[in-house]
Amino acid sequence: MRLLFCFLLIFQFLQAGAQEQLPTVPIKSTSGKETTTQSFLDGNTPVVISFWATWCKPCLQELDAFNDLTETWKKETKARIIAVSIDDSRTAAGIKKTLGLHDWSFDVFWDENQEFKRALNITLIPHTIVVDKNGVIVKRYTAYIPGNEEKVLELLKTL
Amino acid sequence: MAQSNRFWKESRLSGSLETNNQYYLDNKRGNIVAPIKKFASNSYLNVNYQYKGFTAGLQLEGYNPALQGFPTRYQGNQLVRRFARYKNKWLDVQAGNFYEQFGNGLIFRAFEERSLGLDNNIDGIGIRLAPIQSIKLKFIGGRPRYFMERSPGEVWGVDAEWNLLNKEQTEKIQLLQIGASYVSRSMRYYGADPRFPEQVNAFATRVSGQLDDFSFSGEWVSKSTEANFPNDFIKKKGRLFFLKTGWQDPTNRTGLQLQFRRLENADYKGNFNSSDAVASLNYVPALTRQHTNLLANIYPHAVQPIGEIGGMADLFIRFKKNTPLGGKFGTRLDINYSIYHALDSTRVLTGEGFTSNRFFGFGKTKLFRDLNLSVDKRWSTSYKTVFTFINLFYNRSILQGGPYANVRASLMATDHYIKIKKKQQLRINAEHMWVNNDERNWAGLLLEWSLPSGLSIFFSDMTNYQSAKMHYYNTGLALSKNKQRIQLSVGQQRAGLLCVGGICRFVPSYKGFSLSYNLNL
């Protein structure tokens, strides 16, 4: 335990110098077209990336909450919202159905073998990251907490 | 000095820590006996380093000992993954332990699913090439993970994918993609059979595409003779066929999706002595609805790779707002149906075990059938309900193994989401399942209260009130704060997917205390 604590301290010290950049990994559109995560950035717009799955109820709740705020977001920030599904072939057929049922107004991508999730060291979903216009990850949220969407909006206003 | 500063600025260390701990208690009434070691712990530490296109990383795992429900061969503390990777626009090379997937994963998929104790990463070399934008090539070679070691089986494979048509605009989508894969596994055999297939070769071809509102995809895998522990060492060729097609109306309010899959000796093992999903080279999941209800997970379909034929249909309708069926906030209707049979086959006394009669023929033995109907309706900005009806058939003697009668069950569930003071949420989930035999009827209840501070308090109970009258309860609290999450609970749990505390995860069965902690570094 002591060893782990020392490790975490050293780790935090080593991390202090650099900012976490959005990793570049291949990702698919829900139609199957391949692109990379760099396409999320245009050098001008902050991005909110939310990881979800068709079987994850809190994930769907979080994305519905984001969707409800879309009009407010558009007025108050130019940020782009991206939902990344981590469904594998067990449940991937449900992605399009979920999109049809929920009618989210934002872009959805498919992390087919969870390479993007792994590159970000995500262990639980829902997991939301806020990325500034330069591709630097400025905040992470693990789990869905009702009202989180407003915290994200407040943060985006400062970016 | 400036160069050193730049290097420092562009370098990045990241990682994650996950630890799941349980303290077990006895429950003599339910015949649940705590293991000799009352405390068990699964921990995972990931560290990644990145500098421009170069990445390196490692993963430490500790099982002291492994949680109940995990194979006992997961034990001790060990460095289970280390890798170095370089990638640019057209080349991606990984050395060490890596993950990869060819096509739909029916021929090859290396992945990690910690909650299920699955990690078949390949220790070797993986290369991805994109010589031109429309063509992608992959090469893998190495040995899959087998618990805390490497499998004695060696695997190598290639995959090619060609995007023939690639237009995706807001209104018009035209995609056409074809692909082919080859995966070979060889493993030394020390037994008495001179004709044991030490080397197995598998070929796959696939196609997928979309034309506006219509999509399709299919894959065919053909495998040379394979004998392994799960197929009772019969020497049989393998065939896998998968077809999926879907349509959605242009307004995206209605859609239909159909999937068909036929499996015949489909398990492709990285180690032919492996008894379960550990060290599988391909991924053949159950293509049924992934239930998130408390009780529906009591009878999940267990895929039968040795021989199974069937499919799944999904239909959805999103009713317009401000209509009689849609109401003020709209209504969502979701219908799902799946059915699986054994193959139409004949047993033979040769080493092949059985031969199939008609390729698309459904055998007389029904394995599983599942009808799901779900209506999701929001009544106001602060109140939403989800009503679910499930009717299922479960061939218990085949899916669980043993002299059991078939199970027929119907389930009704209501989920209520109530917002209190805008940022607090109360969730009430009440369920009842009628079962014709086995443990007879079940009732279930879940309460969850989420607060804006990130604190969530939950209680759930499910009971087979007509038979053993056991209570499978779970109560506790979870606190999430940015990069961290901690959860403490006490209960007696059946294995299954549990969605509480703002997340979803698979949990093994146990009685006792549980403490989980997750941190992103």
PDB file of N, CA and C in Angstrom, chain B residues 236-280:
ATOM      1  N   LYS B 236     -13.323 -31.639 -36.288  1.00  0.00           N
ATOM      2  CA  LYS B 236     -14.351 -31.133 -37.193  1.00  0.00           C
ATOM      3  C   LYS B 236     -13.962 -29.777 -37.755  1.00  0.00           C
ATOM      4  N   LYS B 237     -14.329 -29.567 -39.019  1.00  0.00           N
ATOM      5  CA  LYS B 237     -14.115 -28.252 -39.617  1.00  0.00           C
ATOM      6  C   LYS B 237     -15.116 -27.265 -39.032  1.00  0.00           C
ATOM      7  N   GLY B 238     -14.784 -25.992 -39.108  1.00  0.00           N
ATOM      8  CA  GLY B 238     -15.678 -24.983 -38.547  1.00  0.00           C
ATOM      9  C   GLY B 238     -16.221 -24.059 -39.625  1.00  0.00           C
ATOM     10  N   ARG B 239     -17.469 -23.628 -39.443  1.00  0.00           N
ATOM     11  CA  ARG B 239     -18.071 -22.675 -40.382  1.00  0.00           C
ATOM     12  C   ARG B 239     -18.879 -21.648 -39.593  1.00  0.00           C
ATOM     13  N   LEU B 240     -18.692 -20.389 -39.914  1.00  0.00           N
ATOM     14  CA  LEU B 240     -19.454 -19.320 -39.263  1.00  0.00           C
ATOM     15  C   LEU B 240     -20.018 -18.423 -40.352  1.00  0.00           C
ATOM     16  N   PHE B 241     -21.294 -18.120 -40.231  1.00  0.00           N
ATOM     17  CA  PHE B 241     -21.941 -17.272 -41.231  1.00  0.00           C
ATOM     18  C   PHE B 241     -22.765 -16.222 -40.510  1.00  0.00           C
ATOM     19  N   PHE B 242     -22.571 -14.979 -40.887  1.00  0.00           N
ATOM     20  CA  PHE B 242     -23.258 -13.870 -40.208  1.00  0.00           C
ATOM     21  C   PHE B 242     -23.784 -12.888 -41.242  1.00  0.00           C
ATOM     22  N   LEU B 243     -25.032 -12.480 -41.061  1.00  0.00           N
ATOM     23  CA  LEU B 243     -25.657 -11.551 -41.997  1.00  0.00           C
ATOM     24  C   LEU B 243     -26.476 -10.542 -41.196  1.00  0.00           C
ATOM     25  N   LYS B 244     -26.337  -9.292 -41.565  1.00  0.00           N
ATOM     26  CA  LYS B 244     -27.093  -8.249 -40.850  1.00  0.00           C
ATOM     27  C   LYS B 244     -27.616  -7.250 -41.867  1.00  0.00           C
ATOM     28  N   THR B 245     -28.830  -6.853 -41.713  1.00  0.00           N
ATOM     29  CA  THR B 245     -29.358  -5.839 -42.608  1.00  0.00           C
ATOM     30  C   THR B 245     -30.291  -4.918 -41.828  1.00  0.00           C
ATOM     31  N   GLY B 246     -30.348  -3.687 -42.248  1.00  0.00           N
ATOM     32  CA  GLY B 246     -31.165  -2.727 -41.503  1.00  0.00           C
ATOM     33  C   GLY B 246     -31.737  -1.649 -42.399  1.00  0.00           C
ATOM     34  N   TRP B 247     -32.825  -1.100 -41.946  1.00  0.00           N
ATOM     35  CA  TRP B 247     -33.452  -0.006 -42.672  1.00  0.00           C
ATOM     36  C   TRP B 247     -33.970   1.003 -41.657  1.00  0.00           C
ATOM     37  N   GLN B 248     -33.809   2.273 -41.972  1.00  0.00           N
ATOM     38  CA  GLN B 248     -34.373   3.313 -41.127  1.00  0.00           C
ATOM     39  C   GLN B 248     -35.075   4.334 -42.004  1.00  0.00           C
ATOM     40  N   ASP B 249     -36.223   4.804 -41.575  1.00  0.00           N
ATOM     41  CA  ASP B 249     -36.916   5.770 -42.426  1.00  0.00           C
ATOM     42  C   ASP B 249     -36.134   7.086 -42.410  1.00  0.00           C
ATOM     43  N   PRO B 250     -36.271   7.904 -43.444  1.00  0.00           N
ATOM     44  CA  PRO B 250     -35.429   9.097 -43.564  1.00  0.00           C
ATOM     45  C   PRO B 250     -35.522  10.043 -42.369  1.00  0.00           C
ATOM     46  N   THR B 251     -36.652  10.049 -41.679  1.00  0.00           N
ATOM     47  CA  THR B 251     -36.760  10.952 -40.528  1.00  0.00           C
ATOM     48  C   THR B 251     -36.194  10.303 -39.268  1.00  0.00           C
ATOM     49  N   ASN B 252     -35.760   9.065 -39.381  1.00  0.00           N
ATOM     50  CA  ASN B 252     -35.145   8.353 -38.261  1.00  0.00           C
ATOM     51  C   ASN B 252     -36.130   8.061 -37.115  1.00  0.00           C
ATOM     52  N   ARG B 253     -37.407   7.964 -37.444  1.00  0.00           N
ATOM     53  CA  ARG B 253     -38.407   7.696 -36.410  1.00  0.00           C
ATOM     54  C   ARG B 253     -38.736   6.214 -36.311  1.00  0.00           C
ATOM     55  N   THR B 254     -38.474   5.483 -37.378  1.00  0.00           N
ATOM     56  CA  THR B 254     -38.776   4.052 -37.407  1.00  0.00           C
ATOM     57  C   THR B 254     -37.589   3.316 -38.007  1.00  0.00           C
ATOM     58  N   GLY B 255     -37.331   2.151 -37.528  1.00  0.00           N
ATOM     59  CA  GLY B 255     -36.233   1.376 -38.093  1.00  0.00           C
ATOM     60  C   GLY B 255     -36.403  -0.091 -37.800  1.00  0.00           C
ATOM     61  N   LEU B 256     -35.808  -0.894 -38.635  1.00  0.00           N
ATOM     62  CA  LEU B 256     -35.870  -2.340 -38.477  1.00  0.00           C
ATOM     63  C   LEU B 256     -34.481  -2.901 -38.739  1.00  0.00           C
ATOM     64  N   GLN B 257     -34.061  -3.819 -37.908  1.00  0.00           N
ATOM     65  CA  GLN B 257     -32.755  -4.445 -38.103  1.00  0.00           C
ATOM     66  C   GLN B 257     -32.898  -5.954 -37.929  1.00  0.00           C
ATOM     67  N   LEU B 258     -32.309  -6.707 -38.853  1.00  0.00           N
ATOM     68  CA  LEU B 258     -32.385  -8.160 -38.800  1.00  0.00           C
ATOM     69  C   LEU B 258     -30.980  -8.741 -38.796  1.00  0.00           C
ATOM     70  N   GLN B 259     -30.765  -9.720 -37.932  1.00  0.00           N
ATOM     71  CA  GLN B 259     -29.456 -10.381 -37.889  1.00  0.00           C
ATOM     72  C   GLN B 259     -29.673 -11.890 -37.954  1.00  0.00           C
ATOM     73  N   PHE B 260     -28.804 -12.540 -38.678  1.00  0.00           N
ATOM     74  CA  PHE B 260     -28.861 -14.001 -38.762  1.00  0.00           C
ATOM     75  C   PHE B 260     -27.448 -14.533 -38.558  1.00  0.00           C
ATOM     76  N   ARG B 261     -27.344 -15.609 -37.785  1.00  0.00           N
ATOM     77  CA  ARG B 261     -26.003 -16.182 -37.599  1.00  0.00           C
ATOM     78  C   ARG B 261     -26.096 -17.693 -37.470  1.00  0.00           C
ATOM     79  N   ARG B 262     -25.157 -18.364 -38.119  1.00  0.00           N
ATOM     80  CA  ARG B 262     -25.078 -19.824 -38.020  1.00  0.00           C
ATOM     81  C   ARG B 262     -23.672 -20.195 -37.578  1.00  0.00           C
ATOM     82  N   LEU B 263     -23.572 -21.003 -36.537  1.00  0.00           N
ATOM     83  CA  LEU B 263     -22.269 -21.399 -36.006  1.00  0.00           C
ATOM     84  C   LEU B 263     -22.123 -22.912 -36.070  1.00  0.00           C
ATOM     85  N   GLU B 264     -20.968 -23.377 -36.488  1.00  0.00           N
ATOM     86  CA  GLU B 264     -20.691 -24.819 -36.497  1.00  0.00           C
ATOM     87  C   GLU B 264     -19.230 -25.000 -36.119  1.00  0.00           C
ATOM     88  N   ASN B 265     -18.988 -25.620 -35.003  1.00  0.00           N
ATOM     89  CA  ASN B 265     -17.636 -25.746 -34.436  1.00  0.00           C
ATOM     90  C   ASN B 265     -16.910 -24.405 -34.538  1.00  0.00           C
ATOM     91  N   ALA B 266     -17.517 -23.400 -33.929  1.00  0.00           N
ATOM     92  CA  ALA B 266     -17.084 -22.020 -34.155  1.00  0.00           C
ATOM     93  C   ALA B 266     -16.012 -21.525 -33.186  1.00  0.00           C
ATOM     94  N   ASP B 267     -15.798 -22.244 -32.095  1.00  0.00           N
ATOM     95  CA  ASP B 267     -14.819 -21.794 -31.109  1.00  0.00           C
ATOM     96  C   ASP B 267     -13.413 -21.950 -31.671  1.00  0.00           C
ATOM     97  N   TYR B 268     -12.687 -20.857 -31.781  1.00  0.00           N
ATOM     98  CA  TYR B 268     -11.318 -20.911 -32.307  1.00  0.00           C
ATOM     99  C   TYR B 268     -10.377 -20.642 -31.137  1.00  0.00           C
ATOM    100  N   LYS B 269      -9.698 -21.675 -30.699  1.00  0.00           N
ATOM    101  CA  LYS B 269      -8.936 -21.585 -29.459  1.00  0.00           C
ATOM    102  C   LYS B 269      -7.460 -21.275 -29.686  1.00  0.00           C
ATOM    103  N   GLY B 270      -6.949 -20.351 -28.869  1.00  0.00           N
ATOM    104  CA  GLY B 270      -5.510 -20.098 -28.871  1.00  0.00           C
ATOM    105  C   GLY B 270      -4.776 -21.200 -28.132  1.00  0.00           C
ATOM    106  N   ASN B 271      -5.522 -21.895 -27.260  1.00  0.00           N
ATOM    107  CA  ASN B 271      -4.971 -23.024 -26.513  1.00  0.00           C
ATOM    108  C   ASN B 271      -6.043 -24.104 -26.523  1.00  0.00           C
ATOM    109  N   PHE B 272      -5.779 -25.259 -27.186  1.00  0.00           N
ATOM    110  CA  PHE B 272      -6.860 -26.245 -27.347  1.00  0.00           C
ATOM    111  C   PHE B 272      -7.250 -26.919 -26.037  1.00  0.00           C
ATOM    112  N   ASN B 273      -6.439 -26.721 -24.978  1.00  0.00           N
ATOM    113  CA  ASN B 273      -6.792 -27.311 -23.691  1.00  0.00           C
ATOM    114  C   ASN B 273      -7.625 -26.379 -22.818  1.00  0.00           C
ATOM    115  N   SER B 274      -7.848 -25.183 -23.304  1.00  0.00           N
ATOM    116  CA  SER B 274      -8.574 -24.210 -22.489  1.00  0.00           C
ATOM    117  C   SER B 274     -10.065 -24.545 -22.454  1.00  0.00           C
ATOM    118  N   SER B 275     -10.644 -24.549 -21.247  1.00  0.00           N
ATOM    119  CA  SER B 275     -12.016 -25.019 -21.099  1.00  0.00           C
ATOM    120  C   SER B 275     -13.052 -23.919 -21.298  1.00  0.00           C
ATOM    121  N   ASP B 276     -12.650 -22.666 -21.177  1.00  0.00           N
ATOM    122  CA  ASP B 276     -13.661 -21.616 -21.286  1.00  0.00           C
ATOM    123  C   ASP B 276     -13.210 -20.532 -22.253  1.00  0.00           C
ATOM    124  N   ALA B 277     -13.812 -19.338 -22.098  1.00  0.00           N
ATOM    125  CA  ALA B 277     -13.568 -18.281 -23.083  1.00  0.00           C
ATOM    126  C   ALA B 277     -12.141 -17.728 -23.034  1.00  0.00           C
ATOM    127  N   VAL B 278     -11.384 -18.101 -21.998  1.00  0.00           N
ATOM    128  CA  VAL B 278     -10.014 -17.612 -21.887  1.00  0.00           C
ATOM    129  C   VAL B 278      -9.201 -18.170 -23.053  1.00  0.00           C
ATOM    130  N   ALA B 279      -8.401 -17.317 -23.667  1.00  0.00           N
ATOM    131  CA  ALA B 279      -7.526 -17.693 -24.781  1.00  0.00           C
ATOM    132  C   ALA B 279      -8.276 -18.089 -26.049  1.00  0.00           C
ATOM    133  N   SER B 280      -9.494 -17.598 -26.197  1.00  0.00           N
ATOM    134  CA  SER B 280     -10.168 -17.759 -27.488  1.00  0.00           C
ATOM    135  C   SER B 280      -9.575 -16.745 -28.453  1.00  0.00           C
TER     136      SER B 280
END
